[in-house]
Coordinates of C-alpha atoms in Angstrom, one line a residue:
X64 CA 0.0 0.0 0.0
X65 CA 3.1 2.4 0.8
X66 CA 4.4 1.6 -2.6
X67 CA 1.8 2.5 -4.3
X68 CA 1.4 5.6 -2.7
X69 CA 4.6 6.5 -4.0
X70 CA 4.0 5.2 -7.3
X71 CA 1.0 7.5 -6.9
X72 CA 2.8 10.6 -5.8
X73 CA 5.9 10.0 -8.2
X74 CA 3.2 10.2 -11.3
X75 CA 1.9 13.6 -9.4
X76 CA 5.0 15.3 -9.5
X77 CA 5.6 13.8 -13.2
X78 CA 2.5 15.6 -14.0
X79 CA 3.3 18.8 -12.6
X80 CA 6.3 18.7 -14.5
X81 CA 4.8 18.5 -17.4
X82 CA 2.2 20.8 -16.8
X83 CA 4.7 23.3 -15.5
X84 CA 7.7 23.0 -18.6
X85 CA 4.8 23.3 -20.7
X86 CA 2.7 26.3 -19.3
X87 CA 6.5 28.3 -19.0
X88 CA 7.5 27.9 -22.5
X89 CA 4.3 27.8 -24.6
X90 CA 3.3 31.2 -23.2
X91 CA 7.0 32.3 -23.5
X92 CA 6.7 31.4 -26.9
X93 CA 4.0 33.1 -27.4
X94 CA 4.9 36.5 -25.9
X95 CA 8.5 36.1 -28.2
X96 CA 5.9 36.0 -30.7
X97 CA 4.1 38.9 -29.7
X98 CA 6.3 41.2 -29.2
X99 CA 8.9 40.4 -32.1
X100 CA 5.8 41.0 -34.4
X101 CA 3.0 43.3 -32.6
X102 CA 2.4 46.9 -33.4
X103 CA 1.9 48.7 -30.1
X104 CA 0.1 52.4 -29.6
X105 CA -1.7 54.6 -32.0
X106 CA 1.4 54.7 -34.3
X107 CA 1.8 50.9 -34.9
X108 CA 5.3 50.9 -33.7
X109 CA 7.2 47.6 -33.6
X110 CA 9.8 46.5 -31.3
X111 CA 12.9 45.8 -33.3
X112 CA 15.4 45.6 -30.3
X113 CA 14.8 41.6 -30.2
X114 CA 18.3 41.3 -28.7
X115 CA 17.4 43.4 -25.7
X116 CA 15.0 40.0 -24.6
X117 CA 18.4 38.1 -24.0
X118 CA 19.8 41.2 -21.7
X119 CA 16.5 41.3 -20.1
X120 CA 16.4 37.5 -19.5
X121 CA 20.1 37.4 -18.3
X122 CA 18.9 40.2 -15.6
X123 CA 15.8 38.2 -14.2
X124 CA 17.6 34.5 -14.3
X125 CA 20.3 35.9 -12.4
X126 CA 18.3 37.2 -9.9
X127 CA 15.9 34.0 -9.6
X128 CA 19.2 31.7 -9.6
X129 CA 21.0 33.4 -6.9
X130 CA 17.6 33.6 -4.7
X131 CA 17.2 29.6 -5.5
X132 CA 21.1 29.6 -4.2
X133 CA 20.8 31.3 -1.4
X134 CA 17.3 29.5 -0.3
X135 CA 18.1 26.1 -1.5
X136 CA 21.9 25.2 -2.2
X137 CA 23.1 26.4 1.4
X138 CA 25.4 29.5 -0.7
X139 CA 26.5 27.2 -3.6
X140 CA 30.0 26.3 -2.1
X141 CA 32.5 24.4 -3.9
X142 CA 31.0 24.8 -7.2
X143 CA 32.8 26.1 -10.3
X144 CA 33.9 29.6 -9.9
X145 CA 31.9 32.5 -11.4
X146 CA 35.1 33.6 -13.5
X147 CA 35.2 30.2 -15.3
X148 CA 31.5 30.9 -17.0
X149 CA 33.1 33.8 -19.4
X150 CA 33.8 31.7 -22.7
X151 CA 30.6 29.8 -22.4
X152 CA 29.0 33.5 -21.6
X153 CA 29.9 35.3 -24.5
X154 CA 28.7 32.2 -26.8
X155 CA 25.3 32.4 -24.4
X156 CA 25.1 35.7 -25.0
X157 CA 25.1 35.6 -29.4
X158 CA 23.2 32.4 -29.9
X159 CA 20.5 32.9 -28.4
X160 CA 20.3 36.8 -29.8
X161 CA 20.6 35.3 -32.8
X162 CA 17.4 33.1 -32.6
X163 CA 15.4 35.8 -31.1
X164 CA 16.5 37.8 -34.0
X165 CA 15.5 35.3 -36.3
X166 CA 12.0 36.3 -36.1
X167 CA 12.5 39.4 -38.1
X168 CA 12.6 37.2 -40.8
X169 CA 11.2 33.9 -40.3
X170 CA 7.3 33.0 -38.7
X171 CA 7.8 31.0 -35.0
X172 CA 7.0 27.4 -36.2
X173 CA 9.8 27.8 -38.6
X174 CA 12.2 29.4 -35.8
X175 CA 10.7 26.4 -33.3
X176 CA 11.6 23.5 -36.4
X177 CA 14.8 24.8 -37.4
X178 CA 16.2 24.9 -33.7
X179 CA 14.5 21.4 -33.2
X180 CA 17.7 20.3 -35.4
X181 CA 20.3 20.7 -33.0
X182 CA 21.4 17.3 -34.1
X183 CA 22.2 17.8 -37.1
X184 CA 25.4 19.9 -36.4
X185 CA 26.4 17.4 -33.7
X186 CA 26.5 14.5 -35.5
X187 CA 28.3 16.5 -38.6
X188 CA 31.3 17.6 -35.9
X189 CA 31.1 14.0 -34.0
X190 CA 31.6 12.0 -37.7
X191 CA 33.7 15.2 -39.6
X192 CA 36.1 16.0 -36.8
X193 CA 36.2 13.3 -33.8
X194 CA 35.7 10.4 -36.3
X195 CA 32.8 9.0 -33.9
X196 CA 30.6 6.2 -35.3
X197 CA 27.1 6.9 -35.5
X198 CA 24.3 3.8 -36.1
X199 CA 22.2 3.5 -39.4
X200 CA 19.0 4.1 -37.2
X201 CA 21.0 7.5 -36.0
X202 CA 21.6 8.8 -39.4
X203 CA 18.4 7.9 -40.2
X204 CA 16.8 10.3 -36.8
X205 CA 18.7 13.1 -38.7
X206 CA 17.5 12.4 -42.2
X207 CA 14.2 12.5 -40.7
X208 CA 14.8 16.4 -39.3
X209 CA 16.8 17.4 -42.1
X210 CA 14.3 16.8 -44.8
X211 CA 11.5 18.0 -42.6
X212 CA 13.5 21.2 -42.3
X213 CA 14.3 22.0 -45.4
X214 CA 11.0 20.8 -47.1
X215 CA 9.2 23.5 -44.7
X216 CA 11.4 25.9 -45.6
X217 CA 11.3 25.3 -49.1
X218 CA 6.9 25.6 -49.3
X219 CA 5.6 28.4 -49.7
X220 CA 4.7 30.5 -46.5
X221 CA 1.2 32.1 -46.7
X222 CA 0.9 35.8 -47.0
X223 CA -0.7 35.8 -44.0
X224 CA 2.3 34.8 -41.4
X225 CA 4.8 37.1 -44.2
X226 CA 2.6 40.3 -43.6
X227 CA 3.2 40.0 -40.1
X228 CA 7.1 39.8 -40.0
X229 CA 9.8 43.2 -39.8
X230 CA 11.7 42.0 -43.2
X231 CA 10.8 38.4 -44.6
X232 CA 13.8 36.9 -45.1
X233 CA 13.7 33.1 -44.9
X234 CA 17.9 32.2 -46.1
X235 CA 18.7 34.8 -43.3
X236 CA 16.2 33.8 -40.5
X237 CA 17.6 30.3 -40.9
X238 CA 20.9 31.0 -41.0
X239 CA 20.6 32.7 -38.0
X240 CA 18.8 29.9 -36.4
X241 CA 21.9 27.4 -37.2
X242 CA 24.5 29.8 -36.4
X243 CA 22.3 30.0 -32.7
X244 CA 22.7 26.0 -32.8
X245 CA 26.4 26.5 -33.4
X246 CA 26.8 28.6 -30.2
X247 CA 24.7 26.7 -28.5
X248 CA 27.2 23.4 -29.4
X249 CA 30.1 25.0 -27.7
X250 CA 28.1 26.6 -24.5
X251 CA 27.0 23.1 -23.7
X252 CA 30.4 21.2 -24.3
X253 CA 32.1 24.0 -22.3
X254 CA 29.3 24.0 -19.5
X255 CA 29.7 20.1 -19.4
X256 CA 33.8 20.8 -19.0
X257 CA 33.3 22.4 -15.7
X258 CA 30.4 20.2 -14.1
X259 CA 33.5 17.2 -15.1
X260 CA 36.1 19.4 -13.6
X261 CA 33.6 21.0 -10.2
X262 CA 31.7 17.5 -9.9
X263 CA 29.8 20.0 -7.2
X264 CA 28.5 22.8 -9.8
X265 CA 24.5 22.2 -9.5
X266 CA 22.3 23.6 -12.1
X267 CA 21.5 26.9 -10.3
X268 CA 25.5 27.3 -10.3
X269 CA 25.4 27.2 -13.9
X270 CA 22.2 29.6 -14.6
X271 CA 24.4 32.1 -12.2
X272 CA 27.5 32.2 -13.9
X273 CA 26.1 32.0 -17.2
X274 CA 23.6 34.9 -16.7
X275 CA 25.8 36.9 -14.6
X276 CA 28.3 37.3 -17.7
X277 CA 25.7 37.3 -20.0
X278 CA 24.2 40.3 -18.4
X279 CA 27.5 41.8 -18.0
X280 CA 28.0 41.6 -22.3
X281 CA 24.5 42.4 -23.4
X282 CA 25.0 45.5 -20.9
X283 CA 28.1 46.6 -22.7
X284 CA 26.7 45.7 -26.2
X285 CA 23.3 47.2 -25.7
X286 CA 24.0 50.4 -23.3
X287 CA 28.3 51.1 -24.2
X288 CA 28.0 54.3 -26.2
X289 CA 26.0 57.0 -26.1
X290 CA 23.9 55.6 -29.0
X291 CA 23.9 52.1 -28.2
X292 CA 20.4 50.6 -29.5
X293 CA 19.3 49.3 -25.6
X294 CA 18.5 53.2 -24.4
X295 CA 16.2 53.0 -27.6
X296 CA 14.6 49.6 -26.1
X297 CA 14.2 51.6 -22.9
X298 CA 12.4 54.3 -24.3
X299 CA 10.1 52.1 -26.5
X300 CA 9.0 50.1 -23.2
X301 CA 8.7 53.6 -21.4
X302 CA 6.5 54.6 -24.1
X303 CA 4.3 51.2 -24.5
X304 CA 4.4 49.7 -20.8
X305 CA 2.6 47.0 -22.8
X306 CA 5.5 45.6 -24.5
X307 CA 7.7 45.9 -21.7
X308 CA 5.1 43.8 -19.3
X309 CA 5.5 41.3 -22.5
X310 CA 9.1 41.5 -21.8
X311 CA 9.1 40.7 -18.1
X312 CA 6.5 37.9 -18.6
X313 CA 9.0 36.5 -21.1
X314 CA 11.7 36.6 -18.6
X315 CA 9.6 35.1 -15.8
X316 CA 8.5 32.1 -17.9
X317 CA 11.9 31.8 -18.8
X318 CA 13.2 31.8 -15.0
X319 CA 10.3 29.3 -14.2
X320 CA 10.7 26.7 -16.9
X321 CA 14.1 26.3 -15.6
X322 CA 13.1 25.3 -12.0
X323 CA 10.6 22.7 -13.9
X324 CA 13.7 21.6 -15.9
X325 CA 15.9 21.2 -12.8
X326 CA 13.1 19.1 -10.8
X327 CA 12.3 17.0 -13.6
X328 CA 16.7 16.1 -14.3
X329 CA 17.1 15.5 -10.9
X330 CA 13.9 13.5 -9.9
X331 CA 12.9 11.5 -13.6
X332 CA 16.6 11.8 -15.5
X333 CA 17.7 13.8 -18.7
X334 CA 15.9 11.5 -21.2
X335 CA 12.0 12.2 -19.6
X336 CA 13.0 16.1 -19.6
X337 CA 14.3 15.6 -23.4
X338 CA 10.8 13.8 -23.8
X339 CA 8.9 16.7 -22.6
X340 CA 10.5 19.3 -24.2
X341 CA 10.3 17.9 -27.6
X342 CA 6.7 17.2 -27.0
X343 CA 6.1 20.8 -25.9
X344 CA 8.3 22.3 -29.0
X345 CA 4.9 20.5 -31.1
X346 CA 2.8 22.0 -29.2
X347 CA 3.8 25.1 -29.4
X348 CA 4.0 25.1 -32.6
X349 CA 0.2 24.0 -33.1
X350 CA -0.4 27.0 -30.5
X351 CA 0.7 29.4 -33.1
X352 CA -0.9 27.8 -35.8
X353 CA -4.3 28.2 -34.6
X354 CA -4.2 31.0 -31.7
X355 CA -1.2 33.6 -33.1
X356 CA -2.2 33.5 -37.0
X357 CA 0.3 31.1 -38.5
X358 CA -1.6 28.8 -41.3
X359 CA 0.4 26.3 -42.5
X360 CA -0.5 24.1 -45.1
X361 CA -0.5 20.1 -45.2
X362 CA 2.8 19.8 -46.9
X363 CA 3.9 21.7 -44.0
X364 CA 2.0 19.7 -41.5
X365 CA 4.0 17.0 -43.0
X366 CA 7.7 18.6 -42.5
X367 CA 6.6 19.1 -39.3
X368 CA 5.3 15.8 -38.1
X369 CA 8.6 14.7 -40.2
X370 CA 10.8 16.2 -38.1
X371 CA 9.0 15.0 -34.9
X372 CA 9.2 11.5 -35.8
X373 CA 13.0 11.6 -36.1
X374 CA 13.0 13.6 -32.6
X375 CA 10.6 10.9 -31.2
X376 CA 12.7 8.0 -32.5
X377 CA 15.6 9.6 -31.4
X378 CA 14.3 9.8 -28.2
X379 CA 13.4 5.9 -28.7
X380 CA 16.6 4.8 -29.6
X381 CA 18.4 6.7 -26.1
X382 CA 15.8 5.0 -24.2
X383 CA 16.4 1.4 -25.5
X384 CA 20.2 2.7 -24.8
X385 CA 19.1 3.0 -21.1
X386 CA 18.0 0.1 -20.9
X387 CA 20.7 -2.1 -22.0
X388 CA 23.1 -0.2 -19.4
X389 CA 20.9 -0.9 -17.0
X390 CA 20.4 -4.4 -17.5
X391 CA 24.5 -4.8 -17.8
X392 CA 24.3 -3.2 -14.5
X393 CA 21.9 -5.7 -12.9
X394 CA 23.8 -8.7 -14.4
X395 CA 27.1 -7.4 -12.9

């Protein structure tokens, strides 16, 4: 009976993971996609400073990590010092820029699919430059995305989701996109460098360094000079408090995914949070198909649910992985 009460309360908190990963970052993706394409006031102003959403979410994740720090990790001791986050800072600080910029010129289900590809570039630096072996079922996982990808971005758009963006620009907005996968490669290899080397840095270590400098470079970049484009952000929120309660909102879901993230790594492992957040990137996208005005057409329903399946059978193929180490384990 105490077993399954357990059982009971273990598929409780699995839920309110799920729930929680999935409220943060739907509505996050939905206020990115508000305010990167909204006209605000009587004069239909847009906000063009996307960039000034990474300072803003830099400011509020440092402040939420070192209040989780200070409340739950008894002051973070013996942890990887906040110096050693400034190369994986500065590669923090453009990728993600660059996929927030992205939206200038591509609609948020194709900014959601082409980010959903982060394989791609790992596999193509694991075979091309470490000479690592990957399976046929592997290659085949990435075949999946790849085509999906590049037969959405190929169809046409409708003029629908293209009225709505600052300049359509679909070679650029993906470019950007991959470039933002790029950084992101090296942010994680050098993040997973000093968790090897401080086997004490916890997760809210990590979001403190790595916001700390990123608010320190998106403070030079955006307010340096006198005419640095960040007192022009200022101004625009100062003129529509609307956008700029958008932009905190943004930063809050942001800040409150993570704690979801956290709970569900440390109580269900890396492979359930990789399960939920692929599951959530669909969804989101089906939220801005039918609530934010972005009709896509069957062929694109296809390229979508094409890219899922090689993210689901991915996921599949780490699971059945899992499961053989854990049977070795067992036997041994």
């Amino acid at each position: 009976m105490e077993s399954h009460g357990a059982g009971l309360r273990r598929v409780f908190l699995l839920a309110f993971c799920v729930a929680g990963i999935w409220a943060a970052y739907i509505y996050q993706g939905v206020l990115q996609e508000t305010v990167s394409t909204k006209r605000f006031g009587t004069d239909k102003e847009r906000f063009e400073h996307l960039a000034f959403l990474n300072l803003a979410q830099n400011v509020v994740c440092l402040i939420w990590s070192f209040l989780m720090i200070k409340i739950w990790s008894n002051g973070g001791n013996g942890g990887a010092p906040w110096w050693s986050y400034w190369s994986a800072g500065i590669t923090n600080s453009i990728g993600p820029a660059m996929g927030i910029e992205a939206l200038k010129y591509i609609s948020y289900p194709a900014q959601v699919l082409a980010k959903s590809s982060k394989m791609i570039p790992v596999m193509l630096m694991g075979a091309l430059v470490y000479g690592i072996r990957y399976s046929f079922q592997e290659y085949l996982c990435t075949l999946l995305v790849a085509g999906g990808v590049s037969t959405f971005a190929l169809l046409k758009t409708s003029s629908k989701t293209i009225n709505k963006l600052a300049n359509p620009n679909a070679p650029l907005g993906y470019g950007l996109c991959f470039l933002n996968l790029a950084f992101d490669g090296f942010t994680n290899a050098t993040q997973d460098s000093l968790t090897a080397r401080y086997p004490k840095t916890n997760a809210w270590n990590i979001m403190l360094g790595m916001n700390l400098w990123g608010t320190i470079y998106n403070m030079v970049f955006m307010f340096g000079w006198s005419n640095a484009i960040g007192y022009d952000a200022i101004r625009f929120c100062q003129q529509h408090p609307e956008a700029a309660w958008d932009i905190f909102l943004f930063c809050l879901c942001g800040a409150v995914g993570q704690n979801f993230i956290f709970l569900t790594i440390s109580r269900f492992g890396s492979l359930t949070n990789t399960t939920i957040t692929t599951t959530r990137k669909f969804v989101s996208i089906v939220v801005s198909s039918l609530l934010s005005g972005n009709p896509l057409s069957k062929q694109q329903w296809g390229s979508v649910v094409m890219v899922f399946s090689g993210l689901s059978y991915q996921i599949y193929l780490k699971w059945k992985k899992l499961q053989r180490i854990q049977k070795k384990r067992k036997s041994t």
